[in-house]
Amino acid sequence: MAEAKYKQIFNIIKKRIKDGTYQNGKAIPDQNALANEFNASRMTVKKALDMLSYEGFLYSKRGSGTYVRQNAADQRDTLPFNEYAGLTKELGEKIESQVVKFDVVFPTKTLQDQLKVKSTDPIYEIKRLRIVEGEPYVFEHTFLSARLVPGLNENILHHSLYEYIQKDLKLKIGSAFRRISAEKTNEDDLKYLKSKKNDPILQIQQTVYLENGEPLEFSTNRHPYNGKHAYTILDMKK
Amino acid sequence: MAEAKYKQIFNIIKKRIKDGTYQNGKAIPDQNALANEFNASRMTVKKALDMLSYEGFLYSKRGSGTYVRQNAADQRDTLPFNEYAGLTKELGEKIESQVVKFDVVFPTKTLQDQLKVKSTDPIYEIKRLRIVEGEPYVFEHTFLSARLVPGLNENILHHSLYEYIQKDLKLKIGSAFRRISAEKTNEDDLKYLKSKKNDPILQIQQTVYLENGEPLEFSTNRHPYNGKHAYTILDMKK
DNA sequence: CAGTGGTCTAGACCACAAT
DNA sequence: TTGTGGTCTAGACCACTGT
């Protein structure tokens, strides 16, 4: 079997919503009809529909039917910004990296707590300026567990750190806990982001966890004020 | 049947993770054992486990077992901030509201697009200062579709707008699309949020949709700089 | 190889909506 | 009353892990 049947059904129905076969606000065929069409059991169809509901394409009314959410397509055009996947993947070749700092340090109390490491466990401290189309995009201040990411070097930092972590080390990212706030400029902002003294800074502080829940990284990423930077989210109700 | 069996199982297992019956990083009993214990089919147990995985408590390895994510409990202590549920629900009785503006207007082009209404459809324009424990918490500038929220009055705005929408009008919120950014102060910030001229402002601009995808509200909410305000998110990978 | 999770089925019963 | 979605079952086969 190439791909799970429910995933195939999921993709076919998604396509039909996007191309207008199933129209905004209208009901789609009922579960029995779909099970029939796809030669699947109703449970399997239901699983595909549940996923589509979770992603915001559909909603169901017991006793009535399953309907296409209005603006379903619109909303999906702007995806949540998955920073843990790495900027390189999002922005491709257009991004450059300038490594400002690359050291191994012992963790402070706060870091020991965030990364769940001992005071004697070595930690990488990295500062990178990321540049997109010649403009400063974000200044990243990262602490990485050295135990989890052996063999890190400056060459990797010039390219994609997350490609190294995911493809070479085969580590799997599970989740990220983020705290987004507005801050005043500091020295690094003025120096590297070319910010002016009273510009507001969009700061994203995050702890990134592996699939098994081990903390991988604690980082503070600061974006300059230029009217372009924003963090976007689609928040679905349960 | 009081509550779906899979939800009961979901809650029992969640409790066991929180109280340490199932320990961080360790495997929980296999699906057959759980099905046996709860007198349920394996499919039903699987559904509960899938939900727990989605919420970040567990992860599964085919061929090996189902494990408790480390920091599962930690992460869940800080919930995503569901602003569409209304501040009143989050902060309870501690919140006061000062209504600065309450008008009916015709929508601008941008608003017509955001709320999917015609230029002749009336729209409420509302400005409210929300105060928590005597301190300015957020300044809300809201545009609401008057067709969807009939009978709105200033008394409601002094209490909970979302309680009126959800309980009295029985409208169901489906999702919210948010854009979070750092901004410079404007006149309202200085006047109502007691911000200083060069303080950074955390701005959350959102479109809130009903369950069927109809746009309900477009609003711009601005938080003062005081080191306390931040937007927190737990971002789970697929 | 045995044990585990991932998927799928065919049928059943229920709750709710529309008529 | 009929049709819809929501839940649940008992069993089956497969893919993968660990020994």
Coordinates of C-alpha atoms (C1' of nucleotides) in Angstrom, one line a residue:
Chain A
M1 CA 0.0 0.0 0.0
A2 CA 1.5 3.3 -1.1
E3 CA -0.2 5.7 1.3
A4 CA -2.8 5.2 3.9
K5 CA -6.3 5.3 2.4
Y6 CA -7.6 7.9 4.7
K7 CA -4.7 10.2 3.7
Q8 CA -5.5 9.7 0.0
I9 CA -9.2 10.5 0.7
F10 CA -8.1 13.5 2.7
N11 CA -6.1 14.9 -0.2
I12 CA -8.7 14.2 -2.8
I13 CA -11.4 16.0 -0.8
K14 CA -9.0 18.9 0.0
K15 CA -8.4 19.3 -3.7
R16 CA -12.1 19.3 -4.4
I17 CA -12.6 22.1 -1.9
K18 CA -9.8 24.1 -3.4
D19 CA -10.9 23.7 -7.0
G20 CA -14.5 24.5 -6.2
T21 CA -16.0 21.0 -6.8
Y22 CA -17.3 21.3 -3.2
Q23 CA -18.5 24.9 -2.7
N24 CA -18.1 27.3 0.2
G25 CA -20.9 26.8 2.7
K26 CA -22.5 23.9 0.8
A27 CA -22.7 20.4 2.1
I28 CA -20.4 17.7 0.7
P29 CA -21.8 14.2 0.0
D30 CA -22.6 12.2 3.1
Q31 CA -20.3 9.7 4.6
N32 CA -21.9 6.7 3.2
A33 CA -21.8 8.1 -0.3
L34 CA -18.1 9.0 0.1
A35 CA -17.3 5.5 1.5
N36 CA -19.0 4.1 -1.5
E37 CA -17.2 6.3 -4.0
F38 CA -13.8 5.6 -2.4
N39 CA -14.5 2.0 -1.8
A40 CA -13.7 2.4 1.9
S41 CA -15.5 1.9 5.1
R42 CA -17.3 4.8 6.7
M43 CA -14.8 4.9 9.6
T44 CA -12.0 5.5 7.1
V45 CA -13.9 8.3 5.5
K46 CA -14.7 9.8 8.9
K47 CA -11.0 9.8 9.7
A48 CA -10.2 11.9 6.6
L49 CA -13.1 14.2 7.4
D50 CA -11.9 14.7 10.9
M51 CA -8.5 15.8 9.7
L52 CA -10.1 18.2 7.3
S53 CA -12.2 19.6 10.1
Y54 CA -9.2 20.0 12.3
E55 CA -7.3 21.9 9.6
G56 CA -10.3 24.2 9.1
F57 CA -11.6 23.1 5.7
L58 CA -14.9 21.5 6.9
Y59 CA -17.3 21.5 9.8
S60 CA -19.9 18.9 10.6
K61 CA -23.4 19.1 12.1
R62 CA -24.8 15.9 13.6
G63 CA -28.1 15.1 12.0
S64 CA -27.5 17.5 9.1
G65 CA -24.4 17.1 7.1
T66 CA -20.8 18.1 6.5
Y67 CA -20.1 21.5 5.1
V68 CA -17.3 23.5 3.5
R69 CA -16.1 26.3 5.7
Q70 CA -16.3 29.7 4.0
N71 CA -12.9 31.2 3.4
A72 CA -11.4 27.7 3.9
A73 CA -9.1 28.3 1.0
D74 CA -8.2 31.8 2.0
Q75 CA -7.1 30.9 5.5
R76 CA -4.9 28.1 4.3
D77 CA -2.9 30.4 2.0
T78 CA -1.2 31.9 4.9
L79 CA 0.4 29.2 6.9
P80 CA 1.6 29.4 10.5
F81 CA 5.2 30.2 10.5
N82 CA 7.0 27.1 11.6
E83 CA 10.3 28.6 12.7
Y84 CA 11.6 25.3 14.1
A85 CA 11.8 24.0 10.6
G86 CA 14.4 26.6 10.0
L87 CA 14.4 29.8 8.0
T88 CA 16.3 28.2 5.2
K89 CA 13.4 26.0 4.3
E90 CA 11.0 28.9 4.3
L91 CA 13.0 31.3 2.4
G92 CA 15.2 29.0 0.3
E93 CA 18.3 30.4 -1.4
K94 CA 17.5 34.0 -0.7
I95 CA 18.9 33.8 2.9
E96 CA 22.4 34.6 4.0
S97 CA 23.9 33.9 7.5
Q98 CA 26.5 35.9 9.3
V99 CA 28.0 34.1 12.3
V100 CA 28.7 36.7 15.0
K101 CA 29.4 34.3 17.9
F102 CA 30.1 30.6 18.2
D103 CA 31.3 29.3 21.5
V104 CA 30.9 26.4 24.0
V105 CA 29.8 27.5 27.5
F106 CA 28.5 26.1 30.7
P107 CA 24.8 26.8 31.2
T108 CA 23.5 29.4 33.6
K109 CA 20.8 28.5 36.1
T110 CA 18.0 29.6 33.8
L111 CA 19.5 27.6 30.9
Q112 CA 19.9 24.5 33.1
D113 CA 16.2 24.8 33.7
Q114 CA 15.2 25.5 30.1
L115 CA 17.3 22.8 28.6
K116 CA 17.1 20.4 31.5
V117 CA 20.9 19.9 31.7
K118 CA 23.5 19.9 34.5
S119 CA 25.7 22.9 35.3
T120 CA 28.6 20.8 33.9
D121 CA 27.0 19.9 30.5
P122 CA 28.5 21.9 27.7
I123 CA 26.2 24.1 25.6
Y124 CA 26.8 25.9 22.3
E125 CA 26.1 29.6 22.3
I126 CA 25.5 31.0 18.9
K127 CA 24.7 34.5 17.5
R128 CA 23.7 34.6 13.9
L129 CA 22.4 37.5 11.8
R130 CA 20.1 36.3 9.0
I131 CA 19.9 38.4 5.9
V132 CA 17.2 38.2 3.3
E133 CA 17.6 40.1 0.0
G134 CA 20.3 42.3 1.5
E135 CA 18.2 43.4 4.5
P136 CA 18.7 42.2 8.1
Y137 CA 15.9 39.8 8.8
V138 CA 16.4 38.4 12.3
F139 CA 19.2 38.3 14.9
E140 CA 19.2 34.9 16.5
H141 CA 20.8 34.2 19.9
T142 CA 20.7 30.4 20.4
F143 CA 21.7 28.0 23.1
L144 CA 22.0 24.4 21.9
S145 CA 22.6 21.2 23.9
A146 CA 26.0 20.1 22.7
R147 CA 25.3 16.5 23.7
L148 CA 22.4 16.3 21.2
V149 CA 24.2 18.1 18.4
P150 CA 27.7 16.8 18.2
G151 CA 30.1 17.9 15.4
L152 CA 28.6 21.4 15.0
N153 CA 30.9 23.7 13.2
E154 CA 30.9 27.2 11.7
N155 CA 30.5 25.9 8.2
I156 CA 27.1 24.4 9.1
L157 CA 26.0 27.6 10.7
H158 CA 26.7 29.4 7.5
H159 CA 24.2 27.1 5.8
S160 CA 21.3 25.4 7.5
L161 CA 21.5 24.4 11.2
Y162 CA 18.2 22.6 11.0
E163 CA 19.1 20.7 7.9
Y164 CA 22.1 19.4 9.8
I165 CA 20.0 18.5 12.8
Q166 CA 17.2 16.8 10.9
K167 CA 18.9 15.2 7.9
D168 CA 22.4 14.4 9.2
L169 CA 21.8 13.7 12.8
K170 CA 18.3 12.4 12.1
L171 CA 16.8 14.1 15.1
K172 CA 13.0 14.7 15.0
I173 CA 11.6 18.0 16.2
G174 CA 8.4 17.5 18.2
S175 CA 7.2 20.9 19.3
A176 CA 8.2 24.5 20.2
F177 CA 7.0 26.6 23.0
R178 CA 7.1 30.3 22.0
R179 CA 6.7 33.6 23.8
I180 CA 6.2 36.6 21.5
S181 CA 6.7 40.1 22.8
A182 CA 7.5 43.7 21.9
E183 CA 10.8 44.9 23.2
K184 CA 13.1 48.0 23.2
T185 CA 16.4 47.9 21.2
N186 CA 19.6 46.6 22.7
E187 CA 23.2 47.0 21.4
D188 CA 23.0 44.0 19.0
D189 CA 19.9 45.4 17.4
L190 CA 21.5 48.7 16.7
K191 CA 24.7 47.1 15.5
Y192 CA 23.4 44.2 13.4
L193 CA 19.7 44.8 12.6
K194 CA 20.5 48.5 11.8
S195 CA 17.6 49.4 14.1
K196 CA 17.2 53.0 15.3
K197 CA 17.3 53.8 19.0
N198 CA 13.5 53.9 19.5
D199 CA 12.4 51.3 17.1
P200 CA 10.2 48.5 18.6
I201 CA 11.6 45.0 18.2
L202 CA 9.5 41.9 17.7
Q203 CA 11.0 39.2 19.9
I204 CA 10.3 35.5 19.7
Q205 CA 11.7 33.5 22.6
Q206 CA 11.4 29.8 22.1
T207 CA 12.3 26.4 23.5
V208 CA 12.3 23.7 20.9
Y209 CA 11.7 20.1 21.9
L210 CA 12.5 16.8 20.2
E211 CA 9.7 14.3 19.5
N212 CA 10.4 12.6 22.8
G213 CA 10.2 15.8 24.7
E214 CA 13.9 16.4 25.3
P215 CA 14.7 20.2 25.1
L216 CA 17.0 20.8 22.1
E217 CA 17.4 24.6 21.9
F218 CA 16.5 27.8 23.8
S219 CA 16.7 30.8 21.6
T220 CA 15.8 34.5 21.4
N221 CA 15.1 35.8 18.0
R222 CA 14.7 39.5 17.3
H223 CA 13.2 41.1 14.2
P224 CA 13.7 44.7 13.2
Y225 CA 10.9 47.2 12.8
N226 CA 10.2 47.7 9.1
G227 CA 6.4 47.2 8.7
K228 CA 7.0 43.8 7.1
H229 CA 7.7 41.5 10.0
A230 CA 4.8 39.8 11.8
Y231 CA 4.1 36.4 13.2
T232 CA 0.9 34.9 11.8
I233 CA -1.2 32.1 13.3
L234 CA -4.4 30.3 12.4
D235 CA -6.0 29.3 15.7
M236 CA -8.6 26.6 15.4
K237 CA -11.1 25.9 18.1
K238 CA -11.2 22.3 19.3
Chain B
M1 CA -24.0 7.3 27.8
A2 CA -22.7 10.3 29.7
E3 CA -19.5 11.0 27.7
A4 CA -17.9 9.3 24.8
K5 CA -15.7 6.4 26.0
Y6 CA -12.7 7.7 24.2
K7 CA -12.9 11.0 26.0
Q8 CA -13.1 9.3 29.3
I9 CA -10.0 7.2 28.5
F10 CA -8.3 10.4 27.3
N11 CA -9.0 12.1 30.6
I12 CA -7.9 9.1 32.7
I13 CA -4.6 8.7 30.9
K14 CA -4.0 12.5 31.0
K15 CA -4.5 12.4 34.7
R16 CA -2.0 9.5 35.1
I17 CA 0.6 11.4 33.2
K18 CA 0.1 14.4 35.4
D19 CA 0.2 12.6 38.7
G20 CA 3.2 10.5 37.6
T21 CA 1.5 7.1 37.3
Y22 CA 2.9 7.1 33.8
Q23 CA 6.4 8.5 34.0
N24 CA 8.3 10.9 31.7
G25 CA 10.0 9.2 28.9
K26 CA 8.7 5.8 29.9
A27 CA 6.4 3.6 27.9
I28 CA 2.7 3.3 28.9
P29 CA 0.9 0.0 28.7
D30 CA 0.3 -1.2 25.2
Q31 CA -3.0 -0.7 23.4
N32 CA -4.3 -4.2 24.0
A33 CA -3.6 -3.9 27.7
L34 CA -5.4 -0.5 27.8
A35 CA -8.3 -1.8 25.8
N36 CA -8.6 -4.7 28.2
E37 CA -8.4 -2.4 31.3
F38 CA -11.0 0.0 30.0
N39 CA -13.2 -2.7 28.6
A40 CA -13.0 -1.0 25.2
S41 CA -11.9 -1.9 21.7
R42 CA -8.4 -1.1 20.6
M43 CA -9.7 1.4 18.1
T44 CA -11.3 3.4 20.8
V45 CA -8.1 3.3 22.9
K46 CA -6.2 4.4 19.8
K47 CA -8.5 7.4 19.4
A48 CA -7.8 8.6 22.9
L49 CA -4.0 8.1 22.4
D50 CA -4.1 10.0 19.2
M51 CA -5.7 13.0 20.9
L52 CA -3.1 12.8 23.6
S53 CA -0.3 12.7 21.0
Y54 CA -1.8 15.7 19.3
E55 CA -1.9 17.7 22.5
G56 CA 1.7 16.8 23.2
F57 CA 1.5 14.4 26.0
L58 CA 2.5 11.2 24.2
Y59 CA 4.3 10.0 21.2
S60 CA 4.3 6.6 19.6
K61 CA 6.8 4.4 17.9
R62 CA 5.5 1.8 15.6
G63 CA 6.9 -1.6 16.6
S64 CA 8.1 -0.3 20.0
G65 CA 5.5 1.4 22.1
T66 CA 3.8 4.6 23.3
Y67 CA 5.8 6.9 25.5
V68 CA 5.2 9.9 27.7
R69 CA 6.8 13.0 26.3
Q70 CA 9.3 14.6 28.7
N71 CA 8.1 18.0 29.9
A72 CA 4.6 17.0 28.9
A73 CA 3.2 18.4 32.1
D74 CA 5.3 21.6 32.0
Q75 CA 4.2 22.5 28.5
R76 CA 0.6 22.2 29.3
D77 CA 0.7 24.6 32.3
T78 CA 1.0 27.5 29.9
L79 CA -1.9 27.4 27.5
P80 CA -2.2 29.1 24.2
F81 CA -3.9 32.3 24.7
N82 CA -7.3 32.0 23.1
E83 CA -8.3 35.6 22.8
Y84 CA -11.4 34.8 20.8
A85 CA -12.9 33.2 23.9
G86 CA -12.8 36.7 25.3
L87 CA -10.7 38.2 28.0
T88 CA -13.4 37.9 30.6
K89 CA -13.2 34.2 30.6
E90 CA -9.4 34.1 31.0
L91 CA -9.2 36.8 33.7
G92 CA -12.6 36.5 35.3
E93 CA -13.8 39.2 37.6
K94 CA -10.6 41.0 37.7
I95 CA -11.2 42.8 34.5
E96 CA -12.9 46.2 33.9
S97 CA -13.9 47.7 30.6
Q98 CA -14.0 51.3 29.6
V99 CA -16.0 52.0 26.4
V100 CA -14.2 54.7 24.5
K101 CA -16.2 54.5 21.2
F102 CA -19.3 52.7 20.1
D103 CA -20.7 53.6 16.7
V104 CA -22.3 52.2 13.6
V105 CA -20.4 52.9 10.4
F106 CA -20.2 51.8 6.8
P107 CA -17.1 49.7 6.0
T108 CA -14.0 50.8 4.2
K109 CA -12.7 48.8 1.3
T110 CA -10.3 46.9 3.6
L111 CA -13.1 46.1 6.0
Q112 CA -15.4 45.0 3.2
D113 CA -12.7 42.6 2.2
Q114 CA -11.9 41.4 5.8
L115 CA -15.5 40.9 6.8
K116 CA -16.8 39.9 3.4
V117 CA -19.6 42.5 3.5
K118 CA -21.0 45.1 1.1
S119 CA -20.2 48.8 1.3
T120 CA -23.8 49.4 2.5
D121 CA -23.8 46.8 5.3
P122 CA -23.6 48.5 8.7
I123 CA -20.7 47.6 10.9
Y124 CA -20.1 48.4 14.6
E125 CA -16.9 50.2 15.4
I126 CA -15.9 49.8 19.1
K127 CA -12.9 51.0 21.1
R128 CA -12.5 49.5 24.5
L129 CA -9.8 49.9 27.2
R130 CA -9.5 46.7 29.3
I131 CA -8.1 47.2 32.7
V132 CA -6.8 44.4 34.9
E133 CA -6.0 45.0 38.6
G134 CA -6.0 48.8 38.0
E135 CA -3.5 48.6 35.2
P136 CA -4.2 49.2 31.5
Y137 CA -4.1 45.7 29.9
V138 CA -5.1 46.1 26.3
F139 CA -6.7 48.7 24.0
E140 CA -9.1 47.0 21.6
H141 CA -10.3 48.5 18.3
T142 CA -13.0 46.2 17.0
F143 CA -15.1 46.1 13.8
L144 CA -18.1 43.8 14.2
S145 CA -20.6 42.7 11.6
A146 CA -23.9 44.3 12.8
R147 CA -25.9 41.7 10.9
L148 CA -24.4 38.9 12.9
V149 CA -24.6 40.6 16.3
P150 CA -27.9 42.4 16.5
G151 CA -29.0 44.2 19.7
L152 CA -25.5 45.1 20.8
N153 CA -25.5 47.9 23.4
E154 CA -23.1 49.7 25.7
N155 CA -24.1 47.8 28.7
I156 CA -23.0 44.5 27.1
L157 CA -19.7 46.1 26.1
H158 CA -19.1 47.0 29.8
H159 CA -19.4 43.3 30.6
S160 CA -18.5 40.5 28.2
L161 CA -19.0 40.9 24.5
Y162 CA -18.1 37.3 23.8
E163 CA -20.5 36.0 26.4
Y164 CA -23.3 37.8 24.6
I165 CA -22.2 36.4 21.3
Q166 CA -21.8 32.8 22.4
K167 CA -24.4 32.4 25.1
D168 CA -27.2 34.8 24.1
L169 CA -26.9 34.8 20.3
K170 CA -25.6 31.2 20.4
L171 CA -23.0 31.9 17.7
K172 CA -20.2 29.4 17.6
I173 CA -16.6 30.7 17.1
G174 CA -14.6 28.5 14.7
S175 CA -11.2 30.0 14.3
A176 CA -9.1 33.2 14.4
F177 CA -6.4 34.3 12.1
R178 CA -3.9 36.5 13.9
R179 CA -1.0 38.7 12.9
I180 CA 1.3 39.6 15.8
S181 CA 3.8 42.5 15.4
A182 CA 5.7 45.1 17.3
E183 CA 4.6 48.7 16.7
K184 CA 5.4 52.3 17.6
T185 CA 3.0 54.2 19.9
N186 CA 0.0 56.1 18.6
E187 CA -2.2 58.7 20.3
D188 CA -4.6 56.2 21.8
D189 CA -1.7 54.3 23.3
L190 CA -0.4 57.4 25.0
K191 CA -3.8 58.5 26.2
Y192 CA -5.3 55.2 27.3
L193 CA -2.5 52.7 27.8
K194 CA -0.4 55.3 29.6
S195 CA 2.5 54.3 27.3
K196 CA 5.5 56.6 27.0
K197 CA 6.4 58.0 23.6
N198 CA 9.1 55.5 22.7
D199 CA 7.6 52.3 24.3
P200 CA 7.2 49.4 22.0
I201 CA 3.6 48.1 21.6
L202 CA 2.6 44.5 21.1
Q203 CA -0.1 44.5 18.5
I204 CA -2.4 41.6 17.7
Q205 CA -4.5 42.0 14.6
Q206 CA -7.1 39.3 14.1
T207 CA -10.0 38.2 12.0
V208 CA -12.4 35.9 14.0
Y209 CA -14.5 33.5 12.0
L210 CA -17.6 31.6 13.0
E211 CA -17.8 27.8 12.8
N212 CA -19.2 28.0 9.2
G213 CA -16.4 30.3 8.2
E214 CA -18.3 33.6 8.2
P215 CA -16.1 36.5 9.3
L216 CA -17.4 37.9 12.6
E217 CA -14.9 40.5 13.7
F218 CA -11.8 42.3 12.6
S219 CA -9.9 43.8 15.4
T220 CA -6.6 45.4 16.4
N221 CA -5.5 44.9 20.0
R222 CA -2.6 46.8 21.5
H223 CA -0.8 45.9 24.7
P224 CA 1.4 48.3 26.6
Y225 CA 5.1 47.6 27.3
N226 CA 5.6 46.5 30.9
G227 CA 7.6 43.4 30.7
K228 CA 4.6 41.3 31.5
H229 CA 2.7 41.0 28.2
A230 CA 3.5 38.3 25.8
Y231 CA 1.7 36.0 23.5
T232 CA 2.5 32.3 24.1
I233 CA 2.1 29.4 21.8
L234 CA 2.7 25.7 21.9
D235 CA 3.4 24.7 18.3
M236 CA 3.1 21.0 17.7
K237 CA 4.5 19.3 14.6
K238 CA 2.0 17.3 12.6
Chain C
dC1 C1' 10.4 -14.5 15.9
dA2 C1' 7.1 -12.2 19.1
dG3 C1' 5.3 -7.8 20.3
dT4 C1' 3.9 -3.3 19.2
dG5 C1' 1.5 0.4 16.8
dG6 C1' -1.0 1.8 12.1
dT7 C1' -4.7 0.9 9.3
dC8 C1' -9.1 -0.9 7.7
dT9 C1' -13.5 -3.3 7.6
dA10 C1' -18.7 -4.3 8.1
dG11 C1' -21.9 -3.8 10.9
dA12 C1' -24.3 -1.9 14.9
dC13 C1' -26.5 1.5 17.9
dC14 C1' -27.2 6.2 19.3
dA15 C1' -28.2 11.5 19.1
dC16 C1' -29.8 14.9 16.5
dA17 C1' -31.9 17.6 12.4
dA18 C1' -35.0 18.2 8.9
dT19 C1' -39.5 17.1 7.2
Chain D
dT1 C1' -39.9 9.1 10.1
dT2 C1' -35.8 9.3 7.7
dG3 C1' -31.3 10.6 7.0
dT4 C1' -27.3 12.4 8.8
dG5 C1' -23.0 12.4 11.7
dG6 C1' -20.8 10.3 16.3
dT7 C1' -19.3 6.3 18.5
dC8 C1' -18.0 1.6 19.2
dT9 C1' -16.8 -3.2 18.4
dA10 C1' -14.2 -7.6 17.2
dG11 C1' -11.3 -9.1 14.3
dA12 C1' -8.0 -8.7 10.6
dC13 C1' -3.7 -7.7 8.1
dC14 C1' 0.5 -5.0 7.8
dA15 C1' 5.0 -2.5 9.1
dC16 C1' 8.3 -1.9 12.1
dT17 C1' 11.3 -2.9 16.6
dG18 C1' 13.7 -5.5 19.5
dT19 C1' 15.6 -9.8 20.7

